[in-house]
JSON list of N, CA and C in Angstrom, two decimals:
[
{"chain": "W", "resi": 1259, "resn": "MET", "atom": "N", "xyz": [-23.45, 100.72, 131.23]},
{"chain": "W", "resi": 1259, "resn": "MET", "atom": "CA", "xyz": [-23.95, 100.20, 129.96]},
{"chain": "W", "resi": 1259, "resn": "MET", "atom": "C", "xyz": [-23.36, 101.08, 128.85]},
{"chain": "W", "resi": 1260, "resn": "ASP", "atom": "N", "xyz": [-22.90, 100.43, 127.80]},
{"chain": "W", "resi": 1260, "resn": "ASP", "atom": "CA", "xyz": [-22.29, 101.20, 126.72]},
{"chain": "W", "resi": 1260, "resn": "ASP", "atom": "C", "xyz": [-23.35, 101.86, 125.83]},
{"chain": "W", "resi": 1261, "resn": "GLU", "atom": "N", "xyz": [-22.89, 102.79, 125.02]},
{"chain": "W", "resi": 1261, "resn": "GLU", "atom": "CA", "xyz": [-23.80, 103.57, 124.17]},
{"chain": "W", "resi": 1261, "resn": "GLU", "atom": "C", "xyz": [-24.54, 102.72, 123.14]},
{"chain": "W", "resi": 1262, "resn": "GLN", "atom": "N", "xyz": [-23.87, 101.69, 122.64]},
{"chain": "W", "resi": 1262, "resn": "GLN", "atom": "CA", "xyz": [-24.52, 100.83, 121.64]},
{"chain": "W", "resi": 1262, "resn": "GLN", "atom": "C", "xyz": [-25.74, 100.13, 122.25]},
{"chain": "W", "resi": 1263, "resn": "LYS", "atom": "N", "xyz": [-25.59, 99.62, 123.47]},
{"chain": "W", "resi": 1263, "resn": "LYS", "atom": "CA", "xyz": [-26.73, 98.96, 124.12]},
{"chain": "W", "resi": 1263, "resn": "LYS", "atom": "C", "xyz": [-27.84, 99.97, 124.41]},
{"chain": "W", "resi": 1264, "resn": "LYS", "atom": "N", "xyz": [-27.48, 101.16, 124.85]},
{"chain": "W", "resi": 1264, "resn": "LYS", "atom": "CA", "xyz": [-28.49, 102.19, 125.12]},
{"chain": "W", "resi": 1264, "resn": "LYS", "atom": "C", "xyz": [-29.28, 102.52, 123.86]},
{"chain": "W", "resi": 1265, "resn": "THR", "atom": "N", "xyz": [-28.58, 102.63, 122.75]},
{"chain": "W", "resi": 1265, "resn": "THR", "atom": "CA", "xyz": [-29.24, 102.94, 121.48]},
{"chain": "W", "resi": 1265, "resn": "THR", "atom": "C", "xyz": [-30.21, 101.84, 121.08]},
{"chain": "W", "resi": 1266, "resn": "VAL", "atom": "N", "xyz": [-29.78, 100.59, 121.21]},
{"chain": "W", "resi": 1266, "resn": "VAL", "atom": "CA", "xyz": [-30.64, 99.47, 120.84]},
{"chain": "W", "resi": 1266, "resn": "VAL", "atom": "C", "xyz": [-31.87, 99.42, 121.76]},
{"chain": "W", "resi": 1267, "resn": "ILE", "atom": "N", "xyz": [-31.67, 99.64, 123.04]},
{"chain": "W", "resi": 1267, "resn": "ILE", "atom": "CA", "xyz": [-32.78, 99.64, 124.00]},
{"chain": "W", "resi": 1267, "resn": "ILE", "atom": "C", "xyz": [-33.77, 100.76, 123.66]},
{"chain": "W", "resi": 1268, "resn": "GLN", "atom": "N", "xyz": [-33.26, 101.94, 123.37]},
{"chain": "W", "resi": 1268, "resn": "GLN", "atom": "CA", "xyz": [-34.15, 103.06, 123.02]},
{"chain": "W", "resi": 1268, "resn": "GLN", "atom": "C", "xyz": [-34.96, 102.74, 121.77]},
{"chain": "W", "resi": 1269, "resn": "ARG", "atom": "N", "xyz": [-34.34, 102.11, 120.80]},
{"chain": "W", "resi": 1269, "resn": "ARG", "atom": "CA", "xyz": [-35.06, 101.75, 119.58]},
{"chain": "W", "resi": 1269, "resn": "ARG", "atom": "C", "xyz": [-36.19, 100.76, 119.87]},
{"chain": "W", "resi": 1270, "resn": "TRP", "atom": "N", "xyz": [-35.93, 99.77, 120.73]},
{"chain": "W", "resi": 1270, "resn": "TRP", "atom": "CA", "xyz": [-36.97, 98.80, 121.06]},
{"chain": "W", "resi": 1270, "resn": "TRP", "atom": "C", "xyz": [-38.11, 99.47, 121.84]},
{"chain": "W", "resi": 1271, "resn": "MET", "atom": "N", "xyz": [-37.78, 100.44, 122.71]},
{"chain": "W", "resi": 1271, "resn": "MET", "atom": "CA", "xyz": [-38.83, 101.12, 123.46]},
{"chain": "W", "resi": 1271, "resn": "MET", "atom": "C", "xyz": [-39.69, 101.98, 122.53]},
{"chain": "W", "resi": 1272, "resn": "VAL", "atom": "N", "xyz": [-39.09, 102.58, 121.51]},
{"chain": "W", "resi": 1272, "resn": "VAL", "atom": "CA", "xyz": [-39.87, 103.34, 120.52]},
{"chain": "W", "resi": 1272, "resn": "VAL", "atom": "C", "xyz": [-40.81, 102.40, 119.78]},
{"chain": "W", "resi": 1273, "resn": "LYS", "atom": "N", "xyz": [-40.32, 101.22, 119.41]},
{"chain": "W", "resi": 1273, "resn": "LYS", "atom": "CA", "xyz": [-41.17, 100.24, 118.73]},
{"chain": "W", "resi": 1273, "resn": "LYS", "atom": "C", "xyz": [-42.32, 99.81, 119.64]},
{"chain": "W", "resi": 1274, "resn": "ALA", "atom": "N", "xyz": [-42.04, 99.61, 120.92]},
{"chain": "W", "resi": 1274, "resn": "ALA", "atom": "CA", "xyz": [-43.09, 99.24, 121.87]},
{"chain": "W", "resi": 1274, "resn": "ALA", "atom": "C", "xyz": [-44.14, 100.35, 121.97]},
{"chain": "W", "resi": 1275, "resn": "ASP", "atom": "N", "xyz": [-43.67, 101.59, 122.04]},
{"chain": "W", "resi": 1275, "resn": "ASP", "atom": "CA", "xyz": [-44.60, 102.72, 122.09]},
{"chain": "W", "resi": 1275, "resn": "ASP", "atom": "C", "xyz": [-45.49, 102.77, 120.85]},
{"chain": "W", "resi": 1276, "resn": "HIS", "atom": "N", "xyz": [-44.90, 102.50, 119.70]},
{"chain": "W", "resi": 1276, "resn": "HIS", "atom": "CA", "xyz": [-45.69, 102.52, 118.46]},
{"chain": "W", "resi": 1276, "resn": "HIS", "atom": "C", "xyz": [-46.78, 101.44, 118.47]},
{"chain": "W", "resi": 1277, "resn": "ASP", "atom": "N", "xyz": [-46.44, 100.26, 118.99]},
{"chain": "W", "resi": 1277, "resn": "ASP", "atom": "CA", "xyz": [-47.46, 99.20, 119.08]},
{"chain": "W", "resi": 1277, "resn": "ASP", "atom": "C", "xyz": [-48.57, 99.59, 120.05]},
{"chain": "W", "resi": 1278, "resn": "LEU", "atom": "N", "xyz": [-48.20, 100.22, 121.16]},
{"chain": "W", "resi": 1278, "resn": "LEU", "atom": "CA", "xyz": [-49.21, 100.65, 122.13]},
{"chain": "W", "resi": 1278, "resn": "LEU", "atom": "C", "xyz": [-50.12, 101.72, 121.52]},
{"chain": "W", "resi": 1279, "resn": "ILE", "atom": "N", "xyz": [-49.54, 102.67, 120.83]},
{"chain": "W", "resi": 1279, "resn": "ILE", "atom": "CA", "xyz": [-50.34, 103.71, 120.17]},
{"chain": "W", "resi": 1279, "resn": "ILE", "atom": "C", "xyz": [-51.29, 103.08, 119.16]},
{"chain": "W", "resi": 1280, "resn": "THR", "atom": "N", "xyz": [-50.78, 102.14, 118.38]},
{"chain": "W", "resi": 1280, "resn": "THR", "atom": "CA", "xyz": [-51.61, 101.46, 117.38]},
{"chain": "W", "resi": 1280, "resn": "THR", "atom": "C", "xyz": [-52.78, 100.74, 118.04]},
{"chain": "W", "resi": 1281, "resn": "ALA", "atom": "N", "xyz": [-52.51, 100.02, 119.13]},
{"chain": "W", "resi": 1281, "resn": "ALA", "atom": "CA", "xyz": [-53.58, 99.31, 119.83]},
{"chain": "W", "resi": 1281, "resn": "ALA", "atom": "C", "xyz": [-54.63, 100.28, 120.35]},
{"chain": "W", "resi": 1282, "resn": "ARG", "atom": "N", "xyz": [-54.19, 101.39, 120.92]},
{"chain": "W", "resi": 1282, "resn": "ARG", "atom": "CA", "xyz": [-55.14, 102.38, 121.46]},
{"chain": "W", "resi": 1282, "resn": "ARG", "atom": "C", "xyz": [-56.00, 103.00, 120.36]},
{"chain": "W", "resi": 1283, "resn": "VAL", "atom": "N", "xyz": [-55.36, 103.37, 119.26]},
{"chain": "W", "resi": 1283, "resn": "VAL", "atom": "CA", "xyz": [-56.10, 103.99, 118.15]},
{"chain": "W", "resi": 1283, "resn": "VAL", "atom": "C", "xyz": [-57.12, 103.01, 117.59]},
{"chain": "W", "resi": 1284, "resn": "MET", "atom": "N", "xyz": [-56.71, 101.77, 117.42]},
{"chain": "W", "resi": 1284, "resn": "MET", "atom": "CA", "xyz": [-57.64, 100.76, 116.89]},
{"chain": "W", "resi": 1284, "resn": "MET", "atom": "C", "xyz": [-58.79, 100.53, 117.86]},
{"chain": "W", "resi": 1285, "resn": "LEU", "atom": "N", "xyz": [-58.49, 100.48, 119.15]},
{"chain": "W", "resi": 1285, "resn": "LEU", "atom": "CA", "xyz": [-59.54, 100.27, 120.15]},
{"chain": "W", "resi": 1285, "resn": "LEU", "atom": "C", "xyz": [-60.55, 101.41, 120.13]},
{"chain": "W", "resi": 1286, "resn": "GLU", "atom": "N", "xyz": [-60.06, 102.63, 119.99]},
{"chain": "W", "resi": 1286, "resn": "GLU", "atom": "CA", "xyz": [-60.96, 103.79, 119.96]},
{"chain": "W", "resi": 1286, "resn": "GLU", "atom": "C", "xyz": [-61.79, 103.85, 118.68]},
{"chain": "W", "resi": 1287, "resn": "ASN", "atom": "N", "xyz": [-61.20, 103.45, 117.56]},
{"chain": "W", "resi": 1287, "resn": "ASN", "atom": "CA", "xyz": [-61.87, 103.61, 116.27]},
{"chain": "W", "resi": 1287, "resn": "ASN", "atom": "C", "xyz": [-62.66, 102.40, 115.80]},
{"chain": "W", "resi": 1288, "resn": "ASP", "atom": "N", "xyz": [-62.23, 101.22, 116.16]},
{"chain": "W", "resi": 1288, "resn": "ASP", "atom": "CA", "xyz": [-62.94, 100.01, 115.73]},
{"chain": "W", "resi": 1288, "resn": "ASP", "atom": "C", "xyz": [-62.68, 98.88, 116.73]},
{"chain": "W", "resi": 1289, "resn": "PRO", "atom": "N", "xyz": [-63.36, 98.90, 117.87]},
{"chain": "W", "resi": 1289, "resn": "PRO", "atom": "CA", "xyz": [-63.12, 97.90, 118.90]},
{"chain": "W", "resi": 1289, "resn": "PRO", "atom": "C", "xyz": [-63.50, 96.48, 118.49]},
{"chain": "W", "resi": 1290, "resn": "SER", "atom": "N", "xyz": [-64.10, 96.31, 117.32]},
{"chain": "W", "resi": 1290, "resn": "SER", "atom": "CA", "xyz": [-64.47, 94.96, 116.89]},
{"chain": "W", "resi": 1290, "resn": "SER", "atom": "C", "xyz": [-63.27, 94.14, 116.42]},
{"chain": "W", "resi": 1291, "resn": "VAL", "atom": "N", "xyz": [-62.15, 94.78, 116.16]},
{"chain": "W", "resi": 1291, "resn": "VAL", "atom": "CA", "xyz": [-60.97, 94.04, 115.66]},
{"chain": "W", "resi": 1291, "resn": "VAL", "atom": "C", "xyz": [-60.08, 93.63, 116.84]},
{"chain": "W", "resi": 1292, "resn": "THR", "atom": "N", "xyz": [-60.69, 92.90, 117.75]},
{"chain": "W", "resi": 1292, "resn": "THR", "atom": "CA", "xyz": [-59.99, 92.55, 118.99]},
{"chain": "W", "resi": 1292, "resn": "THR", "atom": "C", "xyz": [-58.73, 91.72, 118.76]},
{"chain": "W", "resi": 1293, "resn": "ASP", "atom": "N", "xyz": [-58.73, 90.87, 117.75]},
{"chain": "W", "resi": 1293, "resn": "ASP", "atom": "CA", "xyz": [-57.53, 90.06, 117.52]},
{"chain": "W", "resi": 1293, "resn": "ASP", "atom": "C", "xyz": [-56.33, 90.92, 117.16]},
{"chain": "W", "resi": 1294, "resn": "THR", "atom": "N", "xyz": [-56.55, 91.93, 116.35]},
{"chain": "W", "resi": 1294, "resn": "THR", "atom": "CA", "xyz": [-55.46, 92.81, 115.95]},
{"chain": "W", "resi": 1294, "resn": "THR", "atom": "C", "xyz": [-55.05, 93.74, 117.09]},
{"chain": "W", "resi": 1295, "resn": "ILE", "atom": "N", "xyz": [-56.01, 94.20, 117.85]},
{"chain": "W", "resi": 1295, "resn": "ILE", "atom": "CA", "xyz": [-55.71, 95.03, 119.02]},
{"chain": "W", "resi": 1295, "resn": "ILE", "atom": "C", "xyz": [-54.86, 94.24, 120.01]},
{"chain": "W", "resi": 1296, "resn": "CYS", "atom": "N", "xyz": [-55.26, 93.01, 120.27]},
{"chain": "W", "resi": 1296, "resn": "CYS", "atom": "CA", "xyz": [-54.50, 92.15, 121.20]},
{"chain": "W", "resi": 1296, "resn": "CYS", "atom": "C", "xyz": [-53.11, 91.85, 120.67]},
{"chain": "W", "resi": 1297, "resn": "PHE", "atom": "N", "xyz": [-52.99, 91.66, 119.37]},
{"chain": "W", "resi": 1297, "resn": "PHE", "atom": "CA", "xyz": [-51.68, 91.41, 118.78]},
{"chain": "W", "resi": 1297, "resn": "PHE", "atom": "C", "xyz": [-50.73, 92.57, 119.06]},
{"chain": "W", "resi": 1298, "resn": "HIS", "atom": "N", "xyz": [-51.20, 93.79, 118.81]},
{"chain": "W", "resi": 1298, "resn": "HIS", "atom": "CA", "xyz": [-50.33, 94.95, 119.02]},
{"chain": "W", "resi": 1298, "resn": "HIS", "atom": "C", "xyz": [-50.04, 95.17, 120.51]},
{"chain": "W", "resi": 1299, "resn": "ALA", "atom": "N", "xyz": [-51.00, 94.89, 121.37]},
{"chain": "W", "resi": 1299, "resn": "ALA", "atom": "CA", "xyz": [-50.76, 95.00, 122.81]},
{"chain": "W", "resi": 1299, "resn": "ALA", "atom": "C", "xyz": [-49.71, 93.98, 123.25]},
{"chain": "W", "resi": 1300, "resn": "GLN", "atom": "N", "xyz": [-49.81, 92.76, 122.74]},
{"chain": "W", "resi": 1300, "resn": "GLN", "atom": "CA", "xyz": [-48.83, 91.72, 123.07]},
{"chain": "W", "resi": 1300, "resn": "GLN", "atom": "C", "xyz": [-47.45, 92.10, 122.55]},
{"chain": "W", "resi": 1301, "resn": "GLN", "atom": "N", "xyz": [-47.39, 92.63, 121.35]},
{"chain": "W", "resi": 1301, "resn": "GLN", "atom": "CA", "xyz": [-46.11, 93.05, 120.78]},
{"chain": "W", "resi": 1301, "resn": "GLN", "atom": "C", "xyz": [-45.48, 94.16, 121.62]},
{"chain": "W", "resi": 1302, "resn": "CYS", "atom": "N", "xyz": [-46.30, 95.07, 122.10]},
{"chain": "W", "resi": 1302, "resn": "CYS", "atom": "CA", "xyz": [-45.81, 96.14, 122.96]},
{"chain": "W", "resi": 1302, "resn": "CYS", "atom": "C", "xyz": [-45.14, 95.58, 124.21]},
{"chain": "W", "resi": 1303, "resn": "VAL", "atom": "N", "xyz": [-45.81, 94.65, 124.86]},
{"chain": "W", "resi": 1303, "resn": "VAL", "atom": "CA", "xyz": [-45.26, 94.05, 126.08]},
{"chain": "W", "resi": 1303, "resn": "VAL", "atom": "C", "xyz": [-43.97, 93.30, 125.78]},
{"chain": "W", "resi": 1304, "resn": "GLU", "atom": "N", "xyz": [-43.96, 92.52, 124.71]},
{"chain": "W", "resi": 1304, "resn": "GLU", "atom": "CA", "xyz": [-42.77, 91.76, 124.36]},
{"chain": "W", "resi": 1304, "resn": "GLU", "atom": "C", "xyz": [-41.58, 92.68, 124.09]},
{"chain": "W", "resi": 1305, "resn": "LYS", "atom": "N", "xyz": [-41.81, 93.73, 123.34]},
{"chain": "W", "resi": 1305, "resn": "LYS", "atom": "CA", "xyz": [-40.72, 94.66, 123.01]},
{"chain": "W", "resi": 1305, "resn": "LYS", "atom": "C", "xyz": [-40.27, 95.45, 124.23]},
{"chain": "W", "resi": 1306, "resn": "ALA", "atom": "N", "xyz": [-41.19, 95.78, 125.12]},
{"chain": "W", "resi": 1306, "resn": "ALA", "atom": "CA", "xyz": [-40.83, 96.52, 126.33]},
{"chain": "W", "resi": 1306, "resn": "ALA", "atom": "C", "xyz": [-40.02, 95.67, 127.31]},
{"chain": "W", "resi": 1307, "resn": "HIS", "atom": "N", "xyz": [-40.13, 94.35, 127.22]},
{"chain": "W", "resi": 1307, "resn": "HIS", "atom": "CA", "xyz": [-39.35, 93.47, 128.10]},
{"chain": "W", "resi": 1307, "resn": "HIS", "atom": "C", "xyz": [-37.92, 93.26, 127.62]},
{"chain": "W", "resi": 1308, "resn": "ILE", "atom": "N", "xyz": [-37.66, 93.52, 126.37]},
{"chain": "W", "resi": 1308, "resn": "ILE", "atom": "CA", "xyz": [-36.32, 93.30, 125.82]},
{"chain": "W", "resi": 1308, "resn": "ILE", "atom": "C", "xyz": [-35.24, 94.03, 126.62]},
{"chain": "W", "resi": 1309, "resn": "PRO", "atom": "N", "xyz": [-35.43, 95.31, 127.00]},
{"chain": "W", "resi": 1309, "resn": "PRO", "atom": "CA", "xyz": [-34.37, 95.99, 127.76]},
{"chain": "W", "resi": 1309, "resn": "PRO", "atom": "C", "xyz": [-34.00, 95.31, 129.08]},
{"chain": "W", "resi": 1310, "resn": "HIS", "atom": "N", "xyz": [-34.89, 94.55, 129.66]},
{"chain": "W", "resi": 1310, "resn": "HIS", "atom": "CA", "xyz": [-34.57, 93.87, 130.91]},
{"chain": "W", "resi": 1310, "resn": "HIS", "atom": "C", "xyz": [-33.54, 92.77, 130.71]},
{"chain": "W", "resi": 1311, "resn": "PHE", "atom": "N", "xyz": [-33.43, 92.25, 129.50]},
{"chain": "W", "resi": 1311, "resn": "PHE", "atom": "CA", "xyz": [-32.48, 91.20, 129.20]},
{"chain": "W", "resi": 1311, "resn": "PHE", "atom": "C", "xyz": [-31.17, 91.73, 128.65]},
{"chain": "W", "resi": 1312, "resn": "PHE", "atom": "N", "xyz": [-31.18, 92.94, 128.10]},
{"chain": "W", "resi": 1312, "resn": "PHE", "atom": "CA", "xyz": [-29.99, 93.47, 127.44]},
{"chain": "W", "resi": 1312, "resn": "PHE", "atom": "C", "xyz": [-28.78, 93.64, 128.34]},
{"chain": "W", "resi": 1313, "resn": "PRO", "atom": "N", "xyz": [-28.92, 94.12, 129.56]},
{"chain": "W", "resi": 1313, "resn": "PRO", "atom": "CA", "xyz": [-27.71, 94.29, 130.37]},
{"chain": "W", "resi": 1313, "resn": "PRO", "atom": "C", "xyz": [-26.94, 92.98, 130.59]},
{"chain": "W", "resi": 1314, "resn": "ARG", "atom": "N", "xyz": [-27.61, 91.86, 130.47]},
{"chain": "W", "resi": 1314, "resn": "ARG", "atom": "CA", "xyz": [-26.98, 90.56, 130.70]},
{"chain": "W", "resi": 1314, "resn": "ARG", "atom": "C", "xyz": [-26.68, 89.81, 129.41]},
{"chain": "W", "resi": 1315, "resn": "SER", "atom": "N", "xyz": [-26.84, 90.46, 128.28]},
{"chain": "W", "resi": 1315, "resn": "SER", "atom": "CA", "xyz": [-26.70, 89.74, 127.03]},
{"chain": "W", "resi": 1315, "resn": "SER", "atom": "C", "xyz": [-25.86, 90.51, 126.02]},
{"chain": "W", "resi": 1316, "resn": "LYS", "atom": "N", "xyz": [-25.55, 89.86, 124.94]},
{"chain": "W", "resi": 1316, "resn": "LYS", "atom": "CA", "xyz": [-24.87, 90.52, 123.84]},
{"chain": "W", "resi": 1316, "resn": "LYS", "atom": "C", "xyz": [-25.89, 91.35, 123.07]},
{"chain": "W", "resi": 1317, "resn": "VAL", "atom": "N", "xyz": [-25.41, 92.43, 122.47]},
{"chain": "W", "resi": 1317, "resn": "VAL", "atom": "CA", "xyz": [-26.30, 93.28, 121.69]},
{"chain": "W", "resi": 1317, "resn": "VAL", "atom": "C", "xyz": [-26.69, 92.56, 120.41]},
{"chain": "W", "resi": 1318, "resn": "SER", "atom": "N", "xyz": [-27.97, 92.47, 120.18]},
{"chain": "W", "resi": 1318, "resn": "SER", "atom": "CA", "xyz": [-28.48, 91.83, 118.98]},
{"chain": "W", "resi": 1318, "resn": "SER", "atom": "C", "xyz": [-29.72, 92.57, 118.52]},
{"chain": "W", "resi": 1319, "resn": "PRO", "atom": "N", "xyz": [-29.86, 92.83, 117.24]},
{"chain": "W", "resi": 1319, "resn": "PRO", "atom": "CA", "xyz": [-31.08, 93.48, 116.77]},
{"chain": "W", "resi": 1319, "resn": "PRO", "atom": "C", "xyz": [-32.27, 92.53, 116.73]},
{"chain": "W", "resi": 1320, "resn": "PHE", "atom": "N", "xyz": [-32.04, 91.26, 117.04]},
{"chain": "W", "resi": 1320, "resn": "PHE", "atom": "CA", "xyz": [-33.09, 90.25, 117.00]},
{"chain": "W", "resi": 1320, "resn": "PHE", "atom": "C", "xyz": [-33.45, 89.86, 118.42]},
{"chain": "W", "resi": 1321, "resn": "PRO", "atom": "N", "xyz": [-34.68, 90.19, 118.89]},
{"chain": "W", "resi": 1321, "resn": "PRO", "atom": "CA", "xyz": [-35.02, 89.97, 120.30]},
{"chain": "W", "resi": 1321, "resn": "PRO", "atom": "C", "xyz": [-34.95, 88.53, 120.75]},
{"chain": "W", "resi": 1322, "resn": "HIS", "atom": "N", "xyz": [-35.22, 87.59, 119.89]},
{"chain": "W", "resi": 1322, "resn": "HIS", "atom": "CA", "xyz": [-35.23, 86.20, 120.32]},
{"chain": "W", "resi": 1322, "resn": "HIS", "atom": "C", "xyz": [-33.83, 85.61, 120.40]},
{"chain": "W", "resi": 1323, "resn": "MET", "atom": "N", "xyz": [-32.85, 86.42, 120.06]},
{"chain": "W", "resi": 1323, "resn": "MET", "atom": "CA", "xyz": [-31.46, 85.97, 120.14]},
{"chain": "W", "resi": 1323, "resn": "MET", "atom": "C", "xyz": [-30.72, 86.65, 121.28]},
{"chain": "W", "resi": 1324, "resn": "THR", "atom": "N", "xyz": [-31.42, 87.39, 122.15]},
{"chain": "W", "resi": 1324, "resn": "THR", "atom": "CA", "xyz": [-30.76, 88.13, 123.22]},
{"chain": "W", "resi": 1324, "resn": "THR", "atom": "C", "xyz": [-30.56, 87.31, 124.48]},
{"chain": "W", "resi": 1325, "resn": "LEU", "atom": "N", "xyz": [-31.22, 86.18, 124.59]},
{"chain": "W", "resi": 1325, "resn": "LEU", "atom": "CA", "xyz": [-31.11, 85.38, 125.82]},
{"chain": "W", "resi": 1325, "resn": "LEU", "atom": "C", "xyz": [-30.01, 84.36, 125.72]}
]
């Protein structure tokens, strides 16, 4: 895998980590906002799946254009 793809994958994993951290913090501090917690959890999963498609696709900063 070339360096450009590795860099893009690392960036998406950082974004996924940020969504997971946000969901955890919100859950600990105000569990009543379940819709927002679920949104960030879903975003984390979606962003974490992007690297699985990158080795077979062109590099794109837009996840829905990688397939």
